[in-house]
């Protein structure tokens, strides 16, 4: 695929490329030079920011009893044999 560099150095990535990589407005890309090649890759930080807040985790409250019963109905002390 060929793209043209615009006046301010911008390029438009073809829609097929954007769709295949899940790129949308605001996606961070890492730009690297490899000799005469330009390498664009999705930023790991950006990938993490997209999932941030999508999963609920148990909150741990300092000083509170945060022990949950095991799924098998056994010990509630986290598996300790003390």
PDB file of C-alpha atoms in Angstrom:
ATOM      1  CA  UNK A   1       0.000   0.000   0.000  1.00  0.00           C
ATOM      2  CA  UNK A   2       1.191   3.474  -0.791  1.00  0.00           C
ATOM      3  CA  UNK A   3       0.368   6.609   1.194  1.00  0.00           C
ATOM      4  CA  UNK A   4       1.296  10.229   0.545  1.00  0.00           C
ATOM      5  CA  UNK A   5       2.957  12.482   3.107  1.00  0.00           C
ATOM      6  CA  UNK A   6       0.915  15.675   3.560  1.00  0.00           C
ATOM      7  CA  UNK A   7       2.261  19.195   3.963  1.00  0.00           C
ATOM      8  CA  UNK A   8       2.739  18.929   7.740  1.00  0.00           C
ATOM      9  CA  UNK A   9       4.314  15.459   7.591  1.00  0.00           C
ATOM     10  CA  UNK A  10       1.061  13.624   8.240  1.00  0.00           C
ATOM     11  CA  UNK A  11      -0.017  10.389   6.608  1.00  0.00           C
ATOM     12  CA  UNK A  12      -3.378   8.633   6.557  1.00  0.00           C
ATOM     13  CA  UNK A  13      -3.263   4.946   7.392  1.00  0.00           C
ATOM     14  CA  UNK A  14      -5.532   2.940   5.100  1.00  0.00           C
ATOM     15  CA  UNK A  15      -8.825   1.892   6.723  1.00  0.00           C
ATOM     16  CA  UNK A  16      -7.977  -1.795   6.261  1.00  0.00           C
ATOM     17  CA  UNK A  17      -4.812  -1.284   8.343  1.00  0.00           C
ATOM     18  CA  UNK A  18      -6.648   0.720  11.040  1.00  0.00           C
ATOM     19  CA  UNK A  19      -9.383  -1.901  11.272  1.00  0.00           C
ATOM     20  CA  UNK A  20      -6.962  -4.845  11.345  1.00  0.00           C
ATOM     21  CA  UNK A  21      -4.996  -3.302  14.234  1.00  0.00           C
ATOM     22  CA  UNK A  22      -7.929  -1.779  16.090  1.00  0.00           C
ATOM     23  CA  UNK A  23      -6.606   1.755  15.659  1.00  0.00           C
ATOM     24  CA  UNK A  24      -8.926   4.666  16.377  1.00  0.00           C
ATOM     25  CA  UNK A  25      -8.646   8.376  17.066  1.00  0.00           C
ATOM     26  CA  UNK A  26      -6.241   8.910  19.960  1.00  0.00           C
ATOM     27  CA  UNK A  27      -4.459   5.552  19.695  1.00  0.00           C
ATOM     28  CA  UNK A  28      -0.792   5.997  20.595  1.00  0.00           C
ATOM     29  CA  UNK A  29       1.722   4.611  18.121  1.00  0.00           C
ATOM     30  CA  UNK A  30       5.428   4.097  18.663  1.00  0.00           C
ATOM     31  CA  UNK A  31       7.558   5.383  15.758  1.00  0.00           C
ATOM     32  CA  UNK A  32      10.958   3.820  15.074  1.00  0.00           C
ATOM     33  CA  UNK A  33      13.492   4.109  12.282  1.00  0.00           C
ATOM     34  CA  UNK A  34      15.182   1.015  10.913  1.00  0.00           C
ATOM     35  CA  UNK A  35      17.572   2.226   8.251  1.00  0.00           C
ATOM     36  CA  UNK A  36      15.278   3.665   5.588  1.00  0.00           C
ATOM     37  CA  UNK A  37      12.177   2.025   7.068  1.00  0.00           C
ATOM     38  CA  UNK A  38       9.625   3.608   9.398  1.00  0.00           C
ATOM     39  CA  UNK A  39       8.120   1.164  11.885  1.00  0.00           C
ATOM     40  CA  UNK A  40       4.820   2.017  13.567  1.00  0.00           C
ATOM     41  CA  UNK A  41       3.585  -0.154  16.427  1.00  0.00           C
ATOM     42  CA  UNK A  42       0.826   0.141  18.998  1.00  0.00           C
ATOM     43  CA  UNK A  43       2.067   1.471  22.305  1.00  0.00           C
ATOM     44  CA  UNK A  44       1.856  -1.063  25.139  1.00  0.00           C
ATOM     45  CA  UNK A  45       0.839   1.772  27.495  1.00  0.00           C
ATOM     46  CA  UNK A  46      -2.059   2.603  25.177  1.00  0.00           C
ATOM     47  CA  UNK A  47      -3.222  -1.002  25.097  1.00  0.00           C
ATOM     48  CA  UNK A  48      -3.196  -1.082  28.904  1.00  0.00           C
ATOM     49  CA  UNK A  49      -5.041   2.216  29.170  1.00  0.00           C
ATOM     50  CA  UNK A  50      -7.840   0.856  27.002  1.00  0.00           C
ATOM     51  CA  UNK A  51      -8.559  -1.990  29.447  1.00  0.00           C
ATOM     52  CA  UNK A  52      -8.038   0.089  32.589  1.00  0.00           C
ATOM     53  CA  UNK A  53     -11.330   0.304  34.464  1.00  0.00           C
ATOM     54  CA  UNK A  54     -12.981  -2.530  32.533  1.00  0.00           C
ATOM     55  CA  UNK A  55     -12.331  -5.157  35.212  1.00  0.00           C
ATOM     56  CA  UNK A  56     -13.530  -5.136  38.803  1.00  0.00           C
ATOM     57  CA  UNK A  57     -11.103  -6.285  41.458  1.00  0.00           C
ATOM     58  CA  UNK A  58     -11.778  -6.929  45.127  1.00  0.00           C
ATOM     59  CA  UNK A  59     -10.740  -3.880  47.109  1.00  0.00           C
ATOM     60  CA  UNK A  60      -8.473  -4.500  50.090  1.00  0.00           C
ATOM     61  CA  UNK A  61      -9.194  -2.227  53.025  1.00  0.00           C
ATOM     62  CA  UNK A  62      -6.243  -1.790  55.397  1.00  0.00           C
ATOM     63  CA  UNK A  63      -7.066  -3.163  58.857  1.00  0.00           C
ATOM     64  CA  UNK A  64     -10.242  -4.908  57.700  1.00  0.00           C
ATOM     65  CA  UNK A  65     -10.805  -8.644  57.643  1.00  0.00           C
ATOM     66  CA  UNK A  66     -10.219  -9.279  53.923  1.00  0.00           C
ATOM     67  CA  UNK A  67     -10.304 -13.065  54.117  1.00  0.00           C
ATOM     68  CA  UNK A  68     -12.858 -14.743  51.874  1.00  0.00           C
ATOM     69  CA  UNK A  69     -14.095 -18.337  52.209  1.00  0.00           C
ATOM     70  CA  UNK A  70     -12.469 -20.724  49.784  1.00  0.00           C
ATOM     71  CA  UNK A  71     -14.616 -22.022  46.926  1.00  0.00           C
ATOM     72  CA  UNK A  72     -14.486 -25.580  48.228  1.00  0.00           C
ATOM     73  CA  UNK A  73     -15.906 -24.549  51.617  1.00  0.00           C
ATOM     74  CA  UNK A  74     -12.635 -25.318  53.336  1.00  0.00           C
ATOM     75  CA  UNK A  75     -10.378 -23.077  55.393  1.00  0.00           C
ATOM     76  CA  UNK A  76     -10.928 -19.316  55.250  1.00  0.00           C
ATOM     77  CA  UNK A  77      -7.374 -18.445  56.229  1.00  0.00           C
ATOM     78  CA  UNK A  78      -5.938 -18.422  52.726  1.00  0.00           C
ATOM     79  CA  UNK A  79      -4.708 -21.996  52.896  1.00  0.00           C
ATOM     80  CA  UNK A  80      -2.491 -21.610  55.938  1.00  0.00           C
ATOM     81  CA  UNK A  81      -2.144 -24.727  58.109  1.00  0.00           C
ATOM     82  CA  UNK A  82      -1.393 -22.784  61.303  1.00  0.00           C
TER      83      UNK A  82
END
